[in-house]
Coordinates of C-alpha atoms in Angstrom, one line a residue:
X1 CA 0.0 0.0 0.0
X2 CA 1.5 3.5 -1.0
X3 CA 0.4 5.8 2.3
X4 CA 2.1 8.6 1.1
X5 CA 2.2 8.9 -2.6
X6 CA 5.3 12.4 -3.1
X7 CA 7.3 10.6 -0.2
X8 CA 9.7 8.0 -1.3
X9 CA 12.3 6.1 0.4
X10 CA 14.7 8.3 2.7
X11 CA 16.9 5.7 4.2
X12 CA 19.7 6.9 6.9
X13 CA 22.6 7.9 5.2
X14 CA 24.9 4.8 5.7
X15 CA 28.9 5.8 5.8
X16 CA 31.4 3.5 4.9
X17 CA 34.9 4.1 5.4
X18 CA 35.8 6.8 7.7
X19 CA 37.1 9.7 5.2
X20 CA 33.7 9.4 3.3
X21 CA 32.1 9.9 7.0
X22 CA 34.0 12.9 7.7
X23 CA 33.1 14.3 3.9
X24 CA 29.4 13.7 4.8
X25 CA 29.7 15.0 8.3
X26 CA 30.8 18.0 7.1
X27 CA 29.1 18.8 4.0
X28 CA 27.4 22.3 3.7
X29 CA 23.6 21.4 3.1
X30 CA 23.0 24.9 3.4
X31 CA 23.4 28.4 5.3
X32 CA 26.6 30.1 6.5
X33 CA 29.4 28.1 7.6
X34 CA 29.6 28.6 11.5
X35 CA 31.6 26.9 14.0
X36 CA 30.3 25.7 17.2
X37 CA 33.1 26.1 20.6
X38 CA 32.5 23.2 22.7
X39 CA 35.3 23.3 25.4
X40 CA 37.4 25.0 23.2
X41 CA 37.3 22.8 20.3
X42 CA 35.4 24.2 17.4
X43 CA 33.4 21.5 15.4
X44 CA 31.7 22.6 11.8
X45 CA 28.2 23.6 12.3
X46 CA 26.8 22.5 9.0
X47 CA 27.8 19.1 10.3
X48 CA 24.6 19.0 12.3
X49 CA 22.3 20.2 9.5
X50 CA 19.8 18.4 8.0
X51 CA 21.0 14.9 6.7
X52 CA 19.2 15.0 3.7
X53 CA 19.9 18.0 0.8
X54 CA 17.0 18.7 -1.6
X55 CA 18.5 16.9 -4.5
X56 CA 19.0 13.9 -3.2
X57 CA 15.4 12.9 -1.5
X58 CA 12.1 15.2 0.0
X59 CA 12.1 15.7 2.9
X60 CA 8.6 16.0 4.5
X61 CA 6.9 19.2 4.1
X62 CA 7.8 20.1 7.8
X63 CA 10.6 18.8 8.2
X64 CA 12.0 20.6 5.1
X65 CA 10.1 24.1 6.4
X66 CA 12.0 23.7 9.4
X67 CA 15.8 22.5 8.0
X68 CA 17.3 25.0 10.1
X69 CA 15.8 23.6 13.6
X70 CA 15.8 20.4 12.8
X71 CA 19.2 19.9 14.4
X72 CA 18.2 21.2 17.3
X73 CA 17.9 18.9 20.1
X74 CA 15.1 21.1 21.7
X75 CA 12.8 21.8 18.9
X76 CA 13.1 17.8 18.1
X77 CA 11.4 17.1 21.6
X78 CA 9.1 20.0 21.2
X79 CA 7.9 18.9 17.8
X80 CA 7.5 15.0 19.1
X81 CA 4.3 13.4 17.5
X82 CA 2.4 11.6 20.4
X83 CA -1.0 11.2 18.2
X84 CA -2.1 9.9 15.4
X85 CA -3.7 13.2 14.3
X86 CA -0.2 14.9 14.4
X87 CA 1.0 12.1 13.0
X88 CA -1.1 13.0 9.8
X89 CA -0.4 16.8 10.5
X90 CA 3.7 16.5 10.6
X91 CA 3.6 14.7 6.9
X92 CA 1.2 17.5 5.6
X93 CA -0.6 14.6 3.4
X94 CA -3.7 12.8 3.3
X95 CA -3.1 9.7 4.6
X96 CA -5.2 6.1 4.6
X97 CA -8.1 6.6 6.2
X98 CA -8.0 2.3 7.4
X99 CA -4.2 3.2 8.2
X100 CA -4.6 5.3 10.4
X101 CA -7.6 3.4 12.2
X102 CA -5.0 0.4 12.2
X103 CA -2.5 2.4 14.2
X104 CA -5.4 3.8 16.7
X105 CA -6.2 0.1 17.2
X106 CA -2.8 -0.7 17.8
X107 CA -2.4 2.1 19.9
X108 CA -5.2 1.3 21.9
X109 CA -3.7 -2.1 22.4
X110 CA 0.0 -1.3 23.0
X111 CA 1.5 -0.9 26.7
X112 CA 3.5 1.9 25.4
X113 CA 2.1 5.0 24.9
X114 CA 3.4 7.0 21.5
X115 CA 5.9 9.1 21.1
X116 CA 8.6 10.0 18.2
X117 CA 11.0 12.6 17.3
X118 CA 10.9 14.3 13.7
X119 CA 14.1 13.1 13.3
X120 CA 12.9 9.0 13.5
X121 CA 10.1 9.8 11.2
X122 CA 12.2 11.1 8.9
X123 CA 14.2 7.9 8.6
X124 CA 11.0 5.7 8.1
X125 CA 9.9 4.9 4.8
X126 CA 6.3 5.7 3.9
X127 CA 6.2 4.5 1.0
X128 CA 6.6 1.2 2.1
X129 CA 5.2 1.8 5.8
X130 CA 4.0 -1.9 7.2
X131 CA 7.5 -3.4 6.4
X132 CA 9.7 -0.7 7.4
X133 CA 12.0 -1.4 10.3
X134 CA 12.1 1.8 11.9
X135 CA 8.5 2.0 11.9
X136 CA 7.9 -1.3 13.3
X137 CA 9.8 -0.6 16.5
X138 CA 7.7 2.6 17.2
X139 CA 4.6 2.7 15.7
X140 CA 2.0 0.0 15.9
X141 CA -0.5 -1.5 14.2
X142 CA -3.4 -3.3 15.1
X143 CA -3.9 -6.0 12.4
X144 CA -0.3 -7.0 13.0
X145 CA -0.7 -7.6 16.6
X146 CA -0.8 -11.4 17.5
X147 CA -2.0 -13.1 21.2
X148 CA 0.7 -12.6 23.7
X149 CA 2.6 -15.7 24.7
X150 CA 0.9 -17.4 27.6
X151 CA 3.9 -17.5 30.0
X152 CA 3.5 -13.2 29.4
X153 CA 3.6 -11.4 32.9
X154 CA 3.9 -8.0 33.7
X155 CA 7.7 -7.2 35.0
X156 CA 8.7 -10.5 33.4
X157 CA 12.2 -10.0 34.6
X158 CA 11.0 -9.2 37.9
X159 CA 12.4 -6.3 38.7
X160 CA 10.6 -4.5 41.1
X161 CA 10.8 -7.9 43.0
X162 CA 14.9 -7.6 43.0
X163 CA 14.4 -3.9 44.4
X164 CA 16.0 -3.1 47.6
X165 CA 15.2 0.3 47.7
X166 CA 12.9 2.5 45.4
X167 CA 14.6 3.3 41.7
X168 CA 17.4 0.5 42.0
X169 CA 17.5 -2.8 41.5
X170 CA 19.8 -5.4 42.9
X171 CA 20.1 -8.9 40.9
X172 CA 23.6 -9.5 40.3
X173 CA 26.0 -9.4 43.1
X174 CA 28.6 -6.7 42.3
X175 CA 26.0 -4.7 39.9
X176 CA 23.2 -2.1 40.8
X177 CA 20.4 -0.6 38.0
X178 CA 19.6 2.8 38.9
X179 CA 16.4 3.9 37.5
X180 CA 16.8 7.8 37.1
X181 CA 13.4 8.3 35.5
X182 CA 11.0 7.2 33.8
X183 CA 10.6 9.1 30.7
X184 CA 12.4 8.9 27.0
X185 CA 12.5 10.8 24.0
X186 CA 10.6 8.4 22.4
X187 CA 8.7 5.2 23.3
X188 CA 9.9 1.7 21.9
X189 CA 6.7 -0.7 21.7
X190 CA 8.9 -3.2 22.7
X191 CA 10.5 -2.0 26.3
X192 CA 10.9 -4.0 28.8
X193 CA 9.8 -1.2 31.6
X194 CA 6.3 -1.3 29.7
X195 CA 5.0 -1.4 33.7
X196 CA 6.6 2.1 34.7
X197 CA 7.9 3.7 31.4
X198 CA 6.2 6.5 30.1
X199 CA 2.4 7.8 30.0
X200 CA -0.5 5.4 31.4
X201 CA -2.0 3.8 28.0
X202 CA -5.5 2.1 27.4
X203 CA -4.0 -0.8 28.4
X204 CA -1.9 -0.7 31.0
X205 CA -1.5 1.9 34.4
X206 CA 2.3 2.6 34.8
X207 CA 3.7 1.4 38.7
X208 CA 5.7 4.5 39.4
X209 CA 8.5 4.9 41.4
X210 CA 8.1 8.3 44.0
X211 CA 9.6 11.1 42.7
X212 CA 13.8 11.0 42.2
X213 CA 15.0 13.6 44.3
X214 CA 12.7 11.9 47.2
X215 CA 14.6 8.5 46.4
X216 CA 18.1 9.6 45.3
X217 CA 19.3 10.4 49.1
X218 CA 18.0 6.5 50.1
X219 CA 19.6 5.3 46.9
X220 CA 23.3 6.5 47.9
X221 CA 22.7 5.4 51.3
X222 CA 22.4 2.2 50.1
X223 CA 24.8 2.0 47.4
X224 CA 27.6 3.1 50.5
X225 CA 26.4 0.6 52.9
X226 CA 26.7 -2.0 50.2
X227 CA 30.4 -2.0 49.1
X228 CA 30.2 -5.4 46.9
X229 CA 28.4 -3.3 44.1
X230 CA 31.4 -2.0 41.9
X231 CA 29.6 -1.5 38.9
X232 CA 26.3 1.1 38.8
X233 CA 23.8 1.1 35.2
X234 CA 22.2 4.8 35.2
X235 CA 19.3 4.3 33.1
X236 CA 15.4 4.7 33.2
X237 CA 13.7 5.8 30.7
X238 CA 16.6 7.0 29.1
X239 CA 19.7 9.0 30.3
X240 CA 18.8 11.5 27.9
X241 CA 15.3 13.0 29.5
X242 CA 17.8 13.9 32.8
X243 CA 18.8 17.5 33.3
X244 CA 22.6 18.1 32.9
X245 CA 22.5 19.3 36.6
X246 CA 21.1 15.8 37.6
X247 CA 23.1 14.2 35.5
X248 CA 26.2 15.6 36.8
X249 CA 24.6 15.2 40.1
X250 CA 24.3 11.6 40.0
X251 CA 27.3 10.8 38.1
X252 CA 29.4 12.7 41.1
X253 CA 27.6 10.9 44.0
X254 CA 28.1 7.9 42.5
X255 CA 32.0 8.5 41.8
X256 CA 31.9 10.0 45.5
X257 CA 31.5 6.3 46.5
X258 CA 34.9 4.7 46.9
X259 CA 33.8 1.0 46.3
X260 CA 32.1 1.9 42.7
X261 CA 34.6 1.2 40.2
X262 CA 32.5 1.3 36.8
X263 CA 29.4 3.5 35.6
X264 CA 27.2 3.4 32.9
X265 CA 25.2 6.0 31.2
X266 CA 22.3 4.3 28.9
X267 CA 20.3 6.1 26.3
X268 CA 18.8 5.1 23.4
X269 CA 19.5 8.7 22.2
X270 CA 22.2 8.7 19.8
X271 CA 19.8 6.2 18.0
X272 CA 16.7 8.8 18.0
X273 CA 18.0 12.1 19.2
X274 CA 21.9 12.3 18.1
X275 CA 21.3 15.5 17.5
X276 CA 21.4 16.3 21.3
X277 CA 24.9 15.8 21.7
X278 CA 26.0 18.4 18.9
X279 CA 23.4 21.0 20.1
X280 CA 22.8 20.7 24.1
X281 CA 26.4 21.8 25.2
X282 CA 25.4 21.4 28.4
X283 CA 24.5 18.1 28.9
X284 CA 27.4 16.9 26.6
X285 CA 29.6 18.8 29.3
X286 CA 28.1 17.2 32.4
X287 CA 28.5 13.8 30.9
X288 CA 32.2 14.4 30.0
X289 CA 33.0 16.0 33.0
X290 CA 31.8 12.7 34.8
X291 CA 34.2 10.8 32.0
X292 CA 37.1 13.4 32.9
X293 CA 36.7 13.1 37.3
X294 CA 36.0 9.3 37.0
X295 CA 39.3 8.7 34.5
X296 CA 41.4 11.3 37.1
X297 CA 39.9 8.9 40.2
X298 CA 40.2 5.3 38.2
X299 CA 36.6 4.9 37.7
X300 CA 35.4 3.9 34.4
X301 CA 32.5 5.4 32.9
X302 CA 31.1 4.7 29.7
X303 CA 27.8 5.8 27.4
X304 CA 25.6 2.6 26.8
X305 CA 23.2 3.0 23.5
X306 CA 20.9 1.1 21.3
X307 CA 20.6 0.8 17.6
X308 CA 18.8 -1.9 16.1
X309 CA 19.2 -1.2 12.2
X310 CA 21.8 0.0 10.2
X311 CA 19.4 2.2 8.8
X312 CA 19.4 4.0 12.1
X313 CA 22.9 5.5 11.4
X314 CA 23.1 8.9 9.3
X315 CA 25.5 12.0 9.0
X316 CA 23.7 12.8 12.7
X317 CA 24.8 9.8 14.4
X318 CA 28.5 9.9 12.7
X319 CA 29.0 13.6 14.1
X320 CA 28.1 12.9 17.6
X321 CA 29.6 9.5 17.9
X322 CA 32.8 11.0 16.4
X323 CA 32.0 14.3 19.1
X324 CA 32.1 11.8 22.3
X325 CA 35.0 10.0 20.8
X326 CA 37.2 12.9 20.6
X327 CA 36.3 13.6 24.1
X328 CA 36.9 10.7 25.9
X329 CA 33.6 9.0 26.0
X330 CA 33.8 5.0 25.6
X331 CA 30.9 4.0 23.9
X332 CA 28.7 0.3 23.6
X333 CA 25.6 -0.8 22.2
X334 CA 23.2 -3.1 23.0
X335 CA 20.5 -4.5 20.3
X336 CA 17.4 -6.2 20.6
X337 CA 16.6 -8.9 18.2
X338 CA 13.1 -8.3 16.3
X339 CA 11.4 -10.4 13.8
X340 CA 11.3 -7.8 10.2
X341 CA 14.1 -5.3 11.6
X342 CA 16.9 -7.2 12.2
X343 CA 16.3 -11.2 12.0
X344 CA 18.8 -11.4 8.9
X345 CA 22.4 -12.5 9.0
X346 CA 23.4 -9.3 6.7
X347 CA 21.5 -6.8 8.0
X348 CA 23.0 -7.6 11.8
X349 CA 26.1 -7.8 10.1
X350 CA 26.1 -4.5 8.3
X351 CA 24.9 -2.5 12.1
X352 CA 27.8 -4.5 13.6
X353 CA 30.8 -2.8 11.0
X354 CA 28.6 0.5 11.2
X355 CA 29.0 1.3 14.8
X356 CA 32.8 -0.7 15.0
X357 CA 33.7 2.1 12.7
X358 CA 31.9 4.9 14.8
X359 CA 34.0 3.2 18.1
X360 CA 30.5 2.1 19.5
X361 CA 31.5 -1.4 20.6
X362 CA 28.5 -3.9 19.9
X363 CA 28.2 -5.3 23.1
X364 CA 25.0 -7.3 23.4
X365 CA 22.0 -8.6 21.6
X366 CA 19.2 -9.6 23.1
X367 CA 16.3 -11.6 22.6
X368 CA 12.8 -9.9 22.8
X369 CA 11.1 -9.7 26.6
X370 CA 8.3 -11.1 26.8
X371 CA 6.0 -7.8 26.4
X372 CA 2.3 -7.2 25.5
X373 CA 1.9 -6.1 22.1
X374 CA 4.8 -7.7 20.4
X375 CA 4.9 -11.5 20.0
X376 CA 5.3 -11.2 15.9
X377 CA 8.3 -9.5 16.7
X378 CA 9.9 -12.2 19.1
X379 CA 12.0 -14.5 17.2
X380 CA 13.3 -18.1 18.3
X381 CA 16.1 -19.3 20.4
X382 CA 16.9 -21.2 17.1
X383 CA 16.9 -18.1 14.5
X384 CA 19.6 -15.7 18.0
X385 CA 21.5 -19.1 18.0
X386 CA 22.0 -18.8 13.9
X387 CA 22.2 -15.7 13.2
X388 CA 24.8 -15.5 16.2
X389 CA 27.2 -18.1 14.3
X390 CA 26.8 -16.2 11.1
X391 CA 28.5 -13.0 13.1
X392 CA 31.4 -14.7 14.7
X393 CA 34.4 -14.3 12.8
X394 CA 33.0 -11.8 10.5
X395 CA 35.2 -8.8 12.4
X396 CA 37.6 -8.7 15.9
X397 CA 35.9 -10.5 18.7
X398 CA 35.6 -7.3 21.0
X399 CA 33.4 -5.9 18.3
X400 CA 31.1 -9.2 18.1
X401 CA 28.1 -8.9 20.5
X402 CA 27.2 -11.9 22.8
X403 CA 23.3 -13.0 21.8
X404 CA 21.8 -13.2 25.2
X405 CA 18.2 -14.4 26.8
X406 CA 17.5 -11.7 29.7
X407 CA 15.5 -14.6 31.5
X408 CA 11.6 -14.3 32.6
X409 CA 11.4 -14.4 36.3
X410 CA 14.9 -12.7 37.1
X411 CA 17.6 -15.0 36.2
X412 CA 19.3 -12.3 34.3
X413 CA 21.3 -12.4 31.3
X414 CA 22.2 -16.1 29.8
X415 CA 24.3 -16.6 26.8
X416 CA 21.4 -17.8 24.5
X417 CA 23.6 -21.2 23.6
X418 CA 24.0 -21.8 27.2
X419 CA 20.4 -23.6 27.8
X420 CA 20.5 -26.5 29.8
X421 CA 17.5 -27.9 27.4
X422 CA 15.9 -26.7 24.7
X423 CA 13.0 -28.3 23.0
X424 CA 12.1 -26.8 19.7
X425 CA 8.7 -28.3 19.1
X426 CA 7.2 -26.9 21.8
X427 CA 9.1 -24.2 21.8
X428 CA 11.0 -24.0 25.3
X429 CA 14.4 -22.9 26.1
X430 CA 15.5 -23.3 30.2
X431 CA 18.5 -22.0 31.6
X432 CA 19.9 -21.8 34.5
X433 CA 21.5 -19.3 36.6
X434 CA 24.2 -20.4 39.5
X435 CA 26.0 -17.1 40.0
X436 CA 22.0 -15.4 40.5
X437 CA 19.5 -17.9 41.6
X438 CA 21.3 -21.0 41.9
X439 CA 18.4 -23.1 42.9
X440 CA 16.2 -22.0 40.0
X441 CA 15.5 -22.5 37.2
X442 CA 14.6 -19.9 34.2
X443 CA 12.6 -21.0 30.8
X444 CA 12.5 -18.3 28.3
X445 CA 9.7 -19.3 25.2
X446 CA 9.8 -19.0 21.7
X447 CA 7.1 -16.7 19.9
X448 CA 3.9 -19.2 19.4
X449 CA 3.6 -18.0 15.3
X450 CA 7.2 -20.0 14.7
X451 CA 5.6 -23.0 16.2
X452 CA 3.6 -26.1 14.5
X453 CA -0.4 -25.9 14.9
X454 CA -0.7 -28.3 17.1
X455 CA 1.9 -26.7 19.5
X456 CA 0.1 -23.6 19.5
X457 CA -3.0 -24.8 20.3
X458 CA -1.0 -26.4 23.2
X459 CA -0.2 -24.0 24.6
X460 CA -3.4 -22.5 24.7
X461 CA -5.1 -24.9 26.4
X462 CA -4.1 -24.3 30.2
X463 CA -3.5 -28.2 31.0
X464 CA -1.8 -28.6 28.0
X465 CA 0.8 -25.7 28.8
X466 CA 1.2 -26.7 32.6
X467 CA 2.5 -30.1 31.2
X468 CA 4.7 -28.7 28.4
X469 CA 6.1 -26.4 31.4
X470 CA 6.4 -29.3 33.8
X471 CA 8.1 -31.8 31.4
X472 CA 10.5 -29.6 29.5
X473 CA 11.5 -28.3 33.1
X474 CA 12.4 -31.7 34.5
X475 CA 13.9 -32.7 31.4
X476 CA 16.7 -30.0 32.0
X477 CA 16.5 -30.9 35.6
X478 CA 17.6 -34.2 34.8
X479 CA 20.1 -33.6 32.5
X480 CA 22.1 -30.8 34.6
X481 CA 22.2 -33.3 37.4
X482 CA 23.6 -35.5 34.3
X483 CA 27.0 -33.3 34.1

């Protein structure tokens, strides 16, 4: 279906080798030359223009109206489309009239509420809308929806349950997740905070944590008093929604702890908002100044992302990767695996030489959580365990991700080969845990379309899945007590 007749394809600008990169990051798309001073080193400021020129694709009518602030960081979050009806407003055409009823009936199904920069709409392509792989991850659909997998809970990783304190959760025994808040500049369908992140939808009533400022003091307190964490994940929501004077707040209470050794700043940002790096001076300074007092005190902090397409990397992402680089900031990504974005040996290889070459280490990938909304875009254990092989070897081993299963029920993060049984008709993976929850263990299912008929309708029938549970359970019981 063509949605939008004028608009045609506008990819991401993909960059190969790195003199082509720097070319493209500093082409003049238009206006004077100026140059921006960011702690006394001047970077191009046509670098940050728009990534597409008129003669090479249109741009949409606003976004081309609006060139100028369009790599601004500010007006992007301003101008974010949180309704369908902007949606139709921000590409200035008339779209599908059963479209747009299929993405209010996906809305009103998703746990996620909507929300998306100018900048990721920009990248989708309309003319091809259904299949496009940026589109899939933020804008859904009703008629593509399928029934949630059975074994689907609410916090399937569990971890409010693994919360010592408010905001900060406590699973593995030298690492701490602080949860700094609970907004993003946009909303994947596919989070795994679905319970807290974001607005309350039609389906689902977010559990929010009390305010941060209430919690922070109780958070340090505890971090002090526990000296076996070394390593503290900042996240949320996404690093990104934090005010620079929080951000520099909590990254120098945390390095006032002597027994943290490690911090880690995720975003999804430099995926959907690169442009805030090259435009909010500010918050790029808070987070380098953290990178400059931990480096001076032995403390290693690094800037965790997430891209999931190569598509997702344009002249925008190369200047503020190559920004954070020159300033110290070690960077690593983690994927998630989705069925029509990135299920394909070549396209996972293509994101993987992409960010190597923008020294953003691919670090993990992981299968889908088990989340309302999204089971036609889980994939198997079977497809992460082939598509894993196809990557090894393909580049140095530092720069190859490890394919992981972030287990249901909070067994953490398992190498996806490492099950202790897997059985592929029905579907089951189980692994186990020892350094976690050694007494447990974890079974992490695959989506219910990749399974036979008959196993579907299995798992359907309660009984029926209570056995499937039982017996594939014991079967890995037996054969770990076998080694």
């Amino acid at each position: 279906m063509l949605l939008y007749p004028q608009m045609r394809h506008r990819p991401g600008r993909i960059v190969h080798d790195r003199a082509h990169r720097l070319r493209c990051c500093r082409r003049q798309i238009g206006g004077p030359r100026e140059k921006l001073q960011i702690d006394g080193g001047a970077i191009d400021k046509v670098s940050i223009f728009p990534l597409f020129s008129s003669s090479e694709v249109p741009m949409s009518r606003i976004a081309h109206e609006k060139r100028h602030e369009f790599a601004d960081a500010a007006w992007q979050e301003r101008h974010a489309v949180t309704r369908v009806d902007q949606l139709r407003e921000w590409m200035g055409v008339d779209a599908d009239g059963s479209l747009m009823r299929d993405i209010e009936l996906g809305l009103a199904r998703a746990p996620m509420a909507m929300r998306i920069t100018p900048y990721v709409l920009n990248l989708i392509d309309w003319s091809n809308f259904l299949q496009d792989p940026i589109r899939k991850q933020f804008i859904p659909v009703g008629s593509e929806i399928l029934p949630s997998h059975p074994l689907l809970k609410m916090d399937s990783l569990h971890e409010r349950e693994s919360s010592p304190v408010d905001g900060l959760v406590h699973r593995y025994h030298d690492k701490a997740l602080l949860l700094a808040t609970d907004r993003c500049p946009v909303y994947c369908r596919f989070c795994t905070r679905s319970y807290s992140v974001g607005l309350d939808t039609q389906s689902v009533s977010k559990k929010r944590a009390s305010p941060f400022q209430m919690r922070w003091d109780t958070i340090l307190a505890y971090l002090r008093a526990t000296p076996v964490i070394v390593d503290v994940v900042v996240s949320g929501g996404d690093c990104f929604r934090i005010k620079p004077s929080r951000l520099l707040a909590i990254g120098m209470g945390l390095l006032s702890i002597p027994s943290i050794r490690r911090i880690r700043f995720a975003t999804k940002g430099l995926a959907v908002l690169p442009m805030k790096v090259t435009s909010d001076h500010e918050w790029t300074d808070a987070l380098v100044n953290i990178s400059d007092a931990g480096r001076d005190q032995g403390v290693e902090i690094s800037f965790h992302t997430h891209f999931n397409h190569p598509g997702e990397i344009t002249d925008y992402t190369i200047a503020a990767a190559e920004l954070l680089f020159k300033r110290g900031i070690r960077m690593r990504n983690q994927s998630v695996l989705m069925a029509g974005v990135n299920d394909d040996p070549e396209v996972m290889k293509q994101l993987v030489k992409k960010l190597s070459d923008l020294h953003v280490q691919p670090y993990y990938v992981y299968t889908c959580d088990l989340v309302d909304g999204i089971e036609h875009m889980r994939c198997s254990v079977r497809l992460a365990c082939q598509i894993e092989k196809a990557l090894r070897g393909i580049t140095a081993g530092y720069n190859t991700p490890l394919f992981v299963v972030d287990t249901p029920g909070g067994g953490g993060k398992r190498d996806v080969h490492s099950f202790e049984h897997y059985d592929r008709q029905t579907g089951l993976a189980v692994y186990r845990a020892p350094s976690v929850r050694p007494d447990q263990l974890f079974t992490y299912p695959d989506p219910l379309q990749s399974l036979s008929p008959d196993a579907q309708a299995a798992w359907l029938d309660p009984q029926r899945a209570k056995r499937i549970l039982s017996d594939v359970v014991e079967a890995a019981r037996v054969k770990s007590m076998a080694v």
